[in-house]
Short mmCIF file of C-alpha atoms in Angstrom, two decimals:
data_model
loop_
_atom_site.label_atom_id
_atom_site.label_comp_id
_atom_site.label_asym_id
_atom_site.label_seq_id
_atom_site.Cartn_x
_atom_site.Cartn_y
_atom_site.Cartn_z
CA UNK A 13 166.61 164.25 247.28
CA UNK A 14 169.94 165.47 248.62
CA UNK A 15 172.56 162.74 248.67
CA UNK A 16 174.68 163.79 251.62
CA UNK A 17 177.37 161.17 251.00
CA UNK A 18 178.60 163.24 248.06
CA UNK A 19 177.41 166.72 248.93
CA UNK A 20 179.17 166.62 252.29
CA UNK A 21 182.51 165.83 250.65
CA UNK A 22 182.82 169.45 249.53
CA UNK A 23 183.00 172.50 251.79
CA UNK A 24 179.52 173.95 252.32
CA UNK A 25 180.46 177.29 250.73
CA UNK A 26 181.52 175.45 247.55
CA UNK A 27 178.35 173.37 247.36
CA UNK A 28 176.32 176.60 247.40
CA UNK A 29 178.09 177.70 244.21
CA UNK A 30 177.42 174.53 242.24
CA UNK A 31 174.35 173.36 240.39
CA UNK A 32 173.42 170.68 237.88
CA UNK A 33 173.01 172.32 234.48
CA UNK A 34 171.10 169.98 232.12
CA UNK A 35 172.36 171.25 228.74
CA UNK A 36 175.70 172.29 227.31
CA UNK A 37 174.49 175.78 226.22
CA UNK A 38 173.43 176.46 229.83
CA UNK A 39 176.73 175.07 231.06
CA UNK A 40 178.77 177.36 228.78
CA UNK A 41 176.80 180.45 229.84
CA UNK A 42 177.33 179.50 233.49
CA UNK A 43 181.10 178.89 233.35
CA UNK A 44 181.67 182.00 231.22
CA UNK A 45 180.02 184.15 233.86
CA UNK A 46 181.26 182.27 236.92
CA UNK A 47 184.91 181.64 236.05
CA UNK A 48 185.46 184.50 233.55
CA UNK A 49 189.16 185.36 233.83
CA UNK A 50 190.36 182.08 235.32
CA UNK A 51 192.58 179.93 233.02
CA UNK A 52 190.61 177.19 231.25
CA UNK A 53 192.66 175.57 228.45
CA UNK A 54 196.42 175.30 228.07
CA UNK A 55 198.77 173.45 225.73
CA UNK A 56 202.01 175.02 227.04
CA UNK A 57 201.97 177.20 223.94
CA UNK A 58 198.60 178.91 224.21
CA UNK A 59 196.51 179.60 227.31
CA UNK A 60 192.89 180.73 227.26
CA UNK A 61 190.68 182.00 230.06
CA UNK A 62 187.07 180.88 230.39
CA UNK A 63 185.88 184.09 228.73
CA UNK A 64 188.32 183.62 225.86
CA UNK A 65 187.44 179.94 225.51
CA UNK A 66 183.70 180.66 225.35
CA UNK A 67 184.28 183.44 222.80
CA UNK A 68 186.33 181.05 220.67
CA UNK A 69 183.58 178.41 220.94
CA UNK A 70 181.03 181.01 219.82
CA UNK A 71 183.17 181.90 216.80
CA UNK A 72 183.54 178.20 216.00
CA UNK A 73 179.71 177.94 216.06
CA UNK A 74 179.57 180.83 213.60
CA UNK A 75 182.08 179.02 211.38
CA UNK A 76 179.91 175.88 211.43
CA UNK A 77 176.88 178.01 210.55
CA UNK A 78 178.77 179.46 207.58
CA UNK A 79 179.41 175.91 206.33
CA UNK A 80 175.69 175.21 206.16
CA UNK A 81 175.49 173.05 209.29
CA UNK A 82 172.35 173.28 211.38
CA UNK A 83 170.65 171.99 214.48
CA UNK A 84 170.07 168.23 214.29
CA UNK A 85 173.06 167.49 212.05
CA UNK A 86 175.68 164.95 213.10
CA UNK A 87 179.30 166.09 213.02
CA UNK A 88 182.39 163.92 213.54
CA UNK A 89 185.61 165.25 215.08
CA UNK A 90 188.91 163.52 214.29
CA UNK A 91 191.64 165.10 216.36
CA UNK A 92 194.09 164.48 219.16
CA UNK A 93 193.52 165.67 222.73
CA UNK A 94 193.94 169.30 221.76
CA UNK A 95 192.41 172.66 222.59
CA UNK A 96 190.80 172.58 219.15
CA UNK A 97 189.16 169.23 219.95
CA UNK A 98 187.67 170.44 223.26
CA UNK A 99 186.37 173.66 221.73
CA UNK A 100 184.93 171.90 218.67
CA UNK A 101 183.14 169.38 220.89
CA UNK A 102 181.52 172.25 222.80
CA UNK A 103 180.81 174.27 219.64
CA UNK A 104 179.04 171.39 217.90
CA UNK A 105 176.92 170.43 220.91
CA UNK A 106 176.03 174.03 221.86
CA UNK A 107 175.02 174.52 218.23
CA UNK A 108 172.32 171.86 218.66
CA UNK A 109 174.21 169.25 216.66
CA UNK A 110 175.33 165.77 217.71
CA UNK A 111 179.08 165.15 217.90
CA UNK A 112 180.97 161.90 217.27
CA UNK A 113 184.52 162.01 218.67
CA UNK A 114 186.55 159.56 216.59
CA UNK A 115 189.53 157.67 218.04
CA UNK A 116 192.80 158.88 216.56
CA UNK A 117 193.94 155.30 215.93
CA UNK A 118 191.14 154.62 213.44
CA UNK A 119 192.42 153.81 209.92
CA UNK A 120 191.07 155.96 207.11
CA UNK A 121 188.58 153.32 205.81
CA UNK A 122 187.11 153.04 209.31
CA UNK A 123 186.73 156.83 209.52
CA UNK A 124 184.83 156.79 206.23
CA UNK A 125 182.74 153.89 207.52
CA UNK A 126 181.85 155.81 210.68
CA UNK A 127 180.79 158.85 208.68
CA UNK A 128 178.54 156.62 206.59
CA UNK A 129 177.17 154.69 209.58
CA UNK A 130 176.21 157.83 211.49
CA UNK A 131 175.23 159.79 208.38
CA UNK A 132 177.42 162.72 209.30
CA UNK A 133 176.97 166.06 207.58
CA UNK A 134 180.60 167.01 208.20
CA UNK A 135 183.84 165.85 209.76
CA UNK A 136 186.20 168.27 211.52
CA UNK A 137 189.74 167.08 210.93
CA UNK A 138 193.14 167.89 212.38
CA UNK A 139 195.62 169.05 209.73
CA UNK A 140 197.84 165.97 210.01
CA UNK A 141 194.83 163.71 209.31
CA UNK A 142 193.34 165.77 206.46
CA UNK A 143 195.06 163.77 203.73
CA UNK A 144 193.49 160.57 205.04
CA UNK A 145 189.85 161.59 204.51
CA UNK A 146 189.42 162.48 200.82
CA UNK A 147 186.32 160.33 200.30
CA UNK A 148 184.18 160.34 203.41
CA UNK A 149 180.96 161.38 201.69
CA UNK A 150 180.49 164.56 203.72
CA UNK A 151 182.08 167.97 204.21
CA UNK A 152 185.66 167.96 205.52
CA UNK A 153 186.38 170.97 207.71
CA UNK A 154 189.66 172.07 209.33
CA UNK A 155 189.97 171.73 213.11
CA UNK A 156 191.06 175.38 213.45
CA UNK A 157 188.02 176.79 211.63
CA UNK A 158 186.78 179.95 213.36
CA UNK A 159 184.77 182.98 212.25
CA UNK A 160 185.69 186.58 213.06
CA UNK A 161 182.47 187.18 214.99
CA UNK A 162 180.50 184.94 217.37
CA UNK A 163 177.17 183.11 216.98
CA UNK A 164 174.90 182.42 219.96
CA UNK A 165 174.21 178.97 221.35
CA UNK A 166 171.13 177.18 220.05
CA UNK A 167 168.30 176.46 222.46
CA UNK A 168 168.17 172.73 223.09
CA UNK A 169 166.08 170.43 225.23
CA UNK A 170 167.88 168.33 227.83
CA UNK A 171 166.61 165.14 226.15
CA UNK A 172 167.99 166.00 222.72
CA UNK A 173 171.03 163.97 221.56
CA UNK A 174 174.39 165.64 222.17
CA UNK A 175 177.02 162.99 221.48
CA UNK A 176 177.54 159.46 220.19
CA UNK A 177 180.25 157.33 221.75
CA UNK A 178 181.53 153.97 220.60
CA UNK A 179 180.87 151.20 223.07
CA UNK A 180 180.83 147.45 223.37
CA UNK A 181 177.51 147.89 225.11
CA UNK A 182 176.41 145.05 227.34
CA UNK A 183 176.91 142.45 224.62
CA UNK A 184 180.42 143.23 223.34
CA UNK A 185 179.41 144.24 219.77
CA UNK A 186 180.63 147.77 218.85
CA UNK A 187 177.72 150.21 218.76
CA UNK A 188 177.09 153.94 218.96
CA UNK A 189 175.63 154.97 222.33
CA UNK A 190 173.58 158.17 221.99
CA UNK A 191 173.91 160.44 225.03
CA UNK A 192 171.50 163.37 225.46
CA UNK A 193 172.53 166.69 227.02
CA UNK A 194 171.11 165.73 230.43
CA UNK A 195 173.27 162.59 230.58
CA UNK A 196 176.51 164.32 229.57
CA UNK A 197 175.92 167.08 232.08
CA UNK A 198 174.83 164.75 234.88
CA UNK A 199 178.01 162.76 234.34
CA UNK A 200 180.06 165.97 234.41
CA UNK A 201 178.30 167.13 237.59
CA UNK A 202 178.89 163.76 239.26
CA UNK A 203 182.54 164.07 238.35
CA UNK A 204 183.10 167.15 240.50
CA UNK A 205 182.75 165.19 243.74
CA UNK A 206 185.82 164.07 245.65
CA UNK A 207 186.89 164.65 249.25
CA UNK A 208 188.05 168.22 249.96
CA UNK A 209 187.96 171.51 248.08
CA UNK A 210 187.25 171.19 244.35
CA UNK A 211 187.03 174.84 243.28
CA UNK A 212 189.61 177.49 242.56
CA UNK A 213 192.83 176.15 241.17
CA UNK A 214 192.73 172.50 240.10
CA UNK A 215 194.96 171.53 237.19
CA UNK A 216 194.68 168.34 235.19
CA UNK A 217 196.21 166.81 232.06
CA UNK A 218 193.84 165.35 229.46
CA UNK A 219 195.55 161.99 229.13
CA UNK A 220 192.50 159.86 228.27
CA UNK A 221 191.15 160.09 224.72
CA UNK A 222 188.26 162.50 224.19
CA UNK A 223 186.68 159.73 222.11
CA UNK A 224 186.29 157.79 225.40
CA UNK A 225 183.41 158.85 227.62
CA UNK A 226 185.65 158.73 230.73
CA UNK A 227 188.20 161.10 229.22
CA UNK A 228 185.59 163.46 227.83
CA UNK A 229 183.24 163.66 230.80
CA UNK A 230 185.29 163.16 233.95
CA UNK A 231 188.66 164.10 232.48
CA UNK A 232 187.46 167.30 230.77
CA UNK A 233 183.92 168.55 231.45
CA UNK A 234 184.14 167.98 235.21
CA UNK A 235 187.34 170.02 235.49
CA UNK A 236 185.70 172.88 233.55
CA UNK A 237 182.67 172.63 235.84
CA UNK A 238 184.86 173.53 238.82
CA UNK A 239 186.86 176.32 237.20
CA UNK A 240 189.98 174.21 236.81
CA UNK A 241 192.63 174.31 234.11
CA UNK A 242 192.82 171.54 231.48
CA UNK A 243 196.16 170.84 229.79
CA UNK A 244 196.18 169.24 226.34
CA UNK A 245 197.91 165.88 225.90
CA UNK A 246 198.23 165.56 222.13
CA UNK A 247 201.08 163.08 222.59
CA UNK A 248 200.56 160.89 225.66
CA UNK A 249 204.21 159.86 226.14
CA UNK A 250 205.45 163.43 225.79
CA UNK A 251 202.73 164.67 228.15
CA UNK A 252 203.73 162.17 230.85
CA UNK A 253 207.18 163.74 230.75
CA UNK A 254 205.64 167.19 231.30
CA UNK A 255 204.02 166.24 234.62
CA UNK A 256 206.80 167.91 236.67
CA UNK A 257 206.29 171.14 234.68
CA UNK A 258 202.49 171.22 234.74
CA UNK A 259 202.29 170.07 238.38
CA UNK A 260 198.72 168.70 238.18
CA UNK A 261 196.53 168.59 241.28
CA UNK A 262 194.26 165.84 239.98
CA UNK A 263 194.42 163.22 237.22
CA UNK A 264 191.84 160.98 235.56
CA UNK A 265 193.51 157.73 234.48
CA UNK A 266 192.94 154.11 233.59
CA UNK A 267 194.78 151.69 235.93
CA UNK A 268 197.43 150.80 233.33
CA UNK A 269 198.44 154.44 232.83
CA UNK A 270 198.22 155.05 236.56
CA UNK A 271 200.72 152.26 237.13
CA UNK A 272 203.12 153.74 234.56
CA UNK A 273 203.02 157.20 236.14
CA UNK A 274 203.40 155.89 239.69
CA UNK A 275 206.26 153.67 238.49
CA UNK A 276 208.06 156.73 237.11
CA UNK A 277 207.55 158.48 240.43
CA UNK A 278 209.17 155.50 242.12
CA UNK A 279 212.07 155.65 239.67
CA UNK A 280 212.72 159.40 239.68
CA UNK A 281 211.35 160.35 243.07
CA UNK A 282 208.16 162.03 244.24
CA UNK A 283 209.24 165.29 242.60
CA UNK A 284 208.34 163.70 239.24
CA UNK A 285 204.66 164.25 240.15
CA UNK A 286 205.23 167.97 240.63
CA UNK A 287 204.44 168.17 244.33
CA UNK A 288 200.74 169.09 244.01
CA UNK A 289 199.05 165.86 242.95
CA UNK A 290 196.40 165.09 245.58
CA UNK A 291 193.78 162.98 243.80
CA UNK A 292 193.74 160.27 241.14
CA UNK A 293 190.41 159.12 239.76
CA UNK A 294 191.12 155.70 238.26
CA UNK A 295 188.47 153.92 236.24
CA UNK A 296 187.43 152.07 233.06
CA UNK A 297 188.87 148.90 234.65
CA UNK A 298 189.30 147.42 238.13
CA UNK A 299 191.98 149.14 240.19
CA UNK A 300 194.33 146.57 241.80
CA UNK A 301 194.95 147.09 245.54
CA UNK A 302 198.69 147.51 244.95
CA UNK A 303 197.99 150.69 242.95
CA UNK A 304 195.88 152.07 245.79
CA UNK A 305 198.73 151.33 248.19
CA UNK A 306 201.23 153.05 245.89
CA UNK A 307 199.06 156.16 245.78
CA UNK A 308 198.68 156.19 249.55
CA UNK A 309 202.47 156.05 250.05
CA UNK A 310 202.76 159.14 247.87
CA UNK A 311 200.03 160.99 249.76
CA UNK A 312 197.57 160.71 246.86
CA UNK A 313 193.90 159.98 247.47
CA UNK A 314 192.35 157.33 245.25
CA UNK A 315 188.69 157.78 244.35
CA UNK A 316 187.45 154.75 242.40
CA UNK A 317 183.97 154.32 241.09
CA UNK A 318 181.82 152.57 238.52
CA UNK A 319 180.19 153.59 235.30
CA UNK A 320 179.60 152.69 231.68
CA UNK A 321 179.17 154.62 228.47
CA UNK A 322 175.43 154.02 228.46
CA UNK A 323 175.21 155.63 231.92
CA UNK A 324 177.35 158.68 231.08
CA UNK A 325 180.36 157.05 232.70
CA UNK A 326 179.90 158.03 236.37
CA UNK A 327 177.24 156.17 238.36
CA UNK A 328 179.00 155.46 241.68
CA UNK A 329 181.95 156.79 243.67
CA UNK A 330 183.83 155.56 246.73
CA UNK A 331 185.39 158.03 249.17
CA UNK A 332 185.84 155.26 251.76
CA UNK A 333 188.40 153.16 249.94
CA UNK A 334 190.40 152.74 253.13
CA UNK A 335 187.59 150.91 254.91
CA UNK A 336 185.77 149.48 251.87
CA UNK A 337 188.52 148.78 249.31
CA UNK A 338 186.43 146.27 247.35
CA UNK A 339 183.45 148.58 246.83
CA UNK A 340 182.82 150.94 243.90
CA UNK A 341 180.98 153.21 246.32
CA UNK A 342 177.48 154.63 246.46
CA UNK A 343 175.14 155.86 243.75
CA UNK A 344 175.61 159.50 242.76
CA UNK A 345 172.77 162.00 243.37
CA UNK A 346 169.50 161.63 241.47
CA UNK A 347 170.22 158.06 240.38
CA UNK A 348 168.61 154.79 241.36
CA UNK A 349 170.51 151.51 241.43
CA UNK A 350 169.06 148.10 242.20
CA UNK A 351 169.85 144.46 241.51
CA UNK A 352 167.55 142.18 239.56
CA UNK A 353 168.53 138.50 239.58
CA UNK A 354 172.04 139.63 240.54
CA UNK A 355 172.34 142.17 237.69
CA UNK A 356 172.80 145.88 238.41
CA UNK A 357 170.11 148.14 236.97
CA UNK A 358 170.44 151.94 236.84
CA UNK A 359 167.84 154.67 236.31
CA UNK A 360 168.25 158.44 236.19
CA UNK A 361 168.98 161.36 233.90
CA UNK A 362 172.47 159.92 233.30
CA UNK A 363 171.02 157.06 231.19
CA UNK A 364 171.49 157.17 227.42
CA UNK A 365 168.79 157.35 224.73
CA UNK A 366 169.75 154.10 223.05
CA UNK A 367 172.08 152.71 220.39
CA UNK A 368 172.13 154.66 217.15
CA UNK A 369 169.82 153.11 214.55
CA UNK A 370 169.69 149.84 216.53
CA UNK A 371 166.29 149.45 218.22
CA UNK A 372 166.80 145.73 218.86
CA UNK A 373 169.98 146.21 220.89
CA UNK A 374 168.42 149.20 222.65
CA UNK A 375 165.40 147.15 223.71
CA UNK A 376 167.76 144.56 225.12
CA UNK A 377 169.24 146.98 227.67
CA UNK A 378 166.58 149.66 228.28
CA UNK A 379 163.31 148.75 229.97
CA UNK A 380 160.07 150.54 229.17
CA UNK A 381 160.20 152.35 232.52
CA UNK A 382 163.72 153.67 231.97
CA UNK A 383 165.98 151.17 233.72
CA UNK A 384 169.37 150.44 232.15
CA UNK A 385 170.32 146.79 232.44
CA UNK A 386 174.08 147.05 232.85
CA UNK A 387 175.09 143.45 232.22
CA UNK A 388 177.21 143.68 235.37
CA UNK A 389 176.72 141.39 238.32
CA UNK A 390 176.77 143.05 241.71
CA UNK A 391 175.40 143.42 245.20
CA UNK A 392 174.45 146.31 247.46
CA UNK A 393 175.15 146.15 251.19
CA UNK A 394 172.99 147.49 254.01
CA UNK A 395 174.80 150.87 253.92
CA UNK A 396 174.24 151.37 250.20
CA UNK A 397 177.77 150.48 249.09
CA UNK A 398 177.88 148.66 245.76
CA UNK A 399 180.16 145.77 244.81
CA UNK A 400 180.78 144.52 241.26
CA UNK A 401 181.17 140.75 241.12
CA UNK A 402 181.43 140.09 237.38
CA UNK A 403 179.90 140.35 233.94
CA UNK A 404 176.96 138.25 232.81
CA UNK A 405 178.56 137.60 229.40
CA UNK A 406 181.74 136.29 231.07
CA UNK A 407 180.02 133.66 233.21
CA UNK A 408 181.45 130.16 233.07
CA UNK A 409 178.76 127.46 233.08
CA UNK A 410 179.93 124.42 235.02
CA UNK A 411 178.95 120.84 234.07
CA UNK A 412 176.48 120.86 236.98
CA UNK A 413 174.77 123.93 235.49
CA UNK A 414 176.12 126.37 238.08
CA UNK A 415 177.30 129.80 236.88
CA UNK A 416 180.74 131.01 237.97
CA UNK A 417 181.99 134.59 237.61
CA UNK A 418 185.66 134.57 236.56
CA UNK A 419 186.08 138.04 238.08
CA UNK A 420 185.14 136.70 241.52
CA UNK A 421 187.93 134.09 241.26
CA UNK A 422 190.42 136.70 240.03
CA UNK A 423 189.71 139.08 242.90
CA UNK A 424 191.87 137.40 245.59
CA UNK A 425 194.82 137.15 243.19
CA UNK A 426 194.87 140.93 242.73
CA UNK A 427 195.59 141.31 246.44
CA UNK A 428 199.07 139.89 245.73
CA UNK A 429 201.59 142.59 244.78
CA UNK A 430 203.71 140.03 242.92
CA UNK A 431 200.94 139.69 240.31
CA UNK A 432 200.47 142.34 237.64
CA UNK A 433 197.40 140.93 235.91
CA UNK A 434 195.54 137.67 235.52
CA UNK A 435 192.76 136.09 233.51
CA UNK A 436 190.46 133.26 234.59
CA UNK A 437 188.57 131.39 231.91
CA UNK A 438 187.36 127.96 230.84
CA UNK A 439 190.02 125.84 229.09
CA UNK A 440 190.26 122.38 227.54
CA UNK A 441 192.25 119.84 229.54
CA UNK A 442 192.39 116.05 229.30
CA UNK A 443 189.35 115.97 227.04
CA UNK A 444 187.18 118.09 229.33
CA UNK A 445 186.49 121.68 230.36
CA UNK A 446 188.18 123.05 233.49
CA UNK A 447 188.78 126.48 235.04
CA UNK A 448 192.21 127.83 234.18
CA UNK A 449 194.18 130.96 235.00
CA UNK A 450 196.84 132.88 233.10
CA UNK A 451 199.11 134.98 235.32
CA UNK A 452 201.29 137.92 234.32
CA UNK A 453 203.94 138.43 237.04
CA UNK A 454 205.03 141.84 238.31
CA UNK A 455 208.66 141.93 237.05
CA UNK A 456 209.91 143.98 240.01
CA UNK A 457 208.83 141.25 242.41
CA UNK A 458 210.96 138.58 240.71
CA UNK A 459 214.12 140.46 239.87
CA UNK A 460 217.02 137.99 240.14
CA UNK A 461 214.61 135.03 240.44
CA UNK A 462 214.52 132.08 238.05
CA UNK A 463 211.52 131.14 235.93
CA UNK A 464 211.11 128.04 238.10
CA UNK A 465 211.00 130.12 241.29
CA UNK A 466 208.40 132.41 239.74
CA UNK A 467 206.28 129.47 238.62
CA UNK A 468 206.47 127.78 242.04
CA UNK A 469 205.46 131.01 243.78
CA UNK A 470 202.28 131.34 241.74
CA UNK A 471 201.39 127.65 241.90
CA UNK A 472 201.55 127.97 245.68
CA UNK A 473 199.34 131.07 245.47
CA UNK A 474 196.83 129.16 243.33
CA UNK A 475 196.77 126.34 245.88
CA UNK A 476 196.09 128.84 248.67
CA UNK A 477 193.25 130.51 246.77
CA UNK A 478 191.79 127.13 245.78
CA UNK A 479 191.43 126.25 249.48
CA UNK A 480 189.01 129.18 249.82
CA UNK A 481 186.87 128.10 246.84
CA UNK A 482 184.17 125.45 246.45
CA UNK A 483 185.54 122.31 244.80
CA UNK A 484 183.65 123.06 241.58
CA UNK A 485 185.21 126.55 241.32
CA UNK A 486 188.84 125.57 241.81
CA UNK A 487 191.57 126.33 239.27
CA UNK A 488 192.97 123.26 237.57
CA UNK A 489 195.24 124.78 234.94
CA UNK A 490 197.93 127.44 235.48
CA UNK A 491 199.88 129.34 232.80
CA UNK A 492 202.58 131.87 233.70
CA UNK A 493 202.81 134.44 230.91
CA UNK A 494 206.06 135.92 229.66
CA UNK A 495 204.33 138.45 227.42
CA UNK A 496 201.63 140.97 228.20
CA UNK A 497 197.96 140.20 227.61
CA UNK A 498 196.11 141.51 224.62
CA UNK A 499 194.31 144.59 225.93
CA UNK A 500 191.30 146.74 225.08
CA UNK A 501 191.48 150.43 224.23
CA UNK A 502 191.09 151.28 227.92
CA UNK A 503 193.99 148.92 228.76
CA UNK A 504 191.79 146.24 230.35
CA UNK A 505 192.86 142.63 229.87
CA UNK A 506 190.83 141.42 226.88
CA UNK A 507 188.75 138.36 227.74
CA UNK A 508 189.33 136.98 224.26
CA UNK A 509 193.07 136.31 223.97
CA UNK A 510 192.87 134.35 220.71
#
């Protein structure tokens, strides 16, 4: 069924040119023909058109063939956000193999452990990392490996595995989520939607790690879907400084990085953003209202949404942030979303196959009829807009047996621009358990103010929020932090601060 909420965002003539392609080989054939001479990949040293990129991918497939790799093998890639990394991802998957994009921050023993865990046949390694993987138990191949002649894509079924991504899953234990071709490509197709024209000339910078499903799918595949140009960000700090040169039209960011970039624009002027930035897709964590307001002042449209690794990252999107700022939007086309006992369930071709070699964990999140139990608490209003209210695993159980979502208590605090981040959790006080909050102030809001003034401001804010809460939900312990929170890889505040 046509989902007009998303399809009507794009001009009708553009929608006629787009189609969901369920496998990466089909996708590569389509973009090679459709975008041909348009620029695809750029690292400010080399620039390749779509035809050149697809030829290079085909010669990388031939190189993998020459190394004895075949359909069904698992191949790890350990590289920065480079042209090599993008092309190797597409070469491995279009060769019928399953790719594991490894985080660059992994220590060598962890890389070896991943190769053993996923029984990889080979690991493709960037030159600077090659000395760190002498004993991984599989073939070690250079990231620039390429044959002189091409090899064709392998025919694959849309349900065959294409990639494995690390995830905390819905229980917090690191696992390997296996995404089939249909899920990767549905996520990439979902990622093309945003208000206004999306074809012919978008530029983006690949800031988010390709080992993260958000960076790989929305930050990379979606831009290639629309004939845009992807700029490598091998060094994130250096790449932020190149924004005025690259002049991106759209960026895919986590809120923490978004805040840094917008802060630099405030410091150096709007020209720091290059003058063409129209859209920021912020995800992987809740986007505070102050960031949305900052974007609006700069004439940038925010387009938040909701997703998880097990659902190929993009399940909902919100083009009505001005009127529904607290919503993550509506479900993307060809997906079903419902709530069961307050938990969001998702079904569609974006859903993963399961956790690698972990049937017990898989059974805990996938129902027999294909529903993914997200572990997220939420509600859906009468117009189909979805609201996330918390995580099941984070629930605080009160002495009276009632469950309290800490995220629901945090929400009103994020409406205050003087607050940068906060964390609500159960704490010990006077021999009992109470609800406490740790607050990280926004330094700019308290410049020239004393620590006592800062503390009094937030204690007053806590009192005001407490008046809106049931007596059992009220905050009874307040800590004002002087140092940043411990954060996850996607820059979320880690729930476990020990």
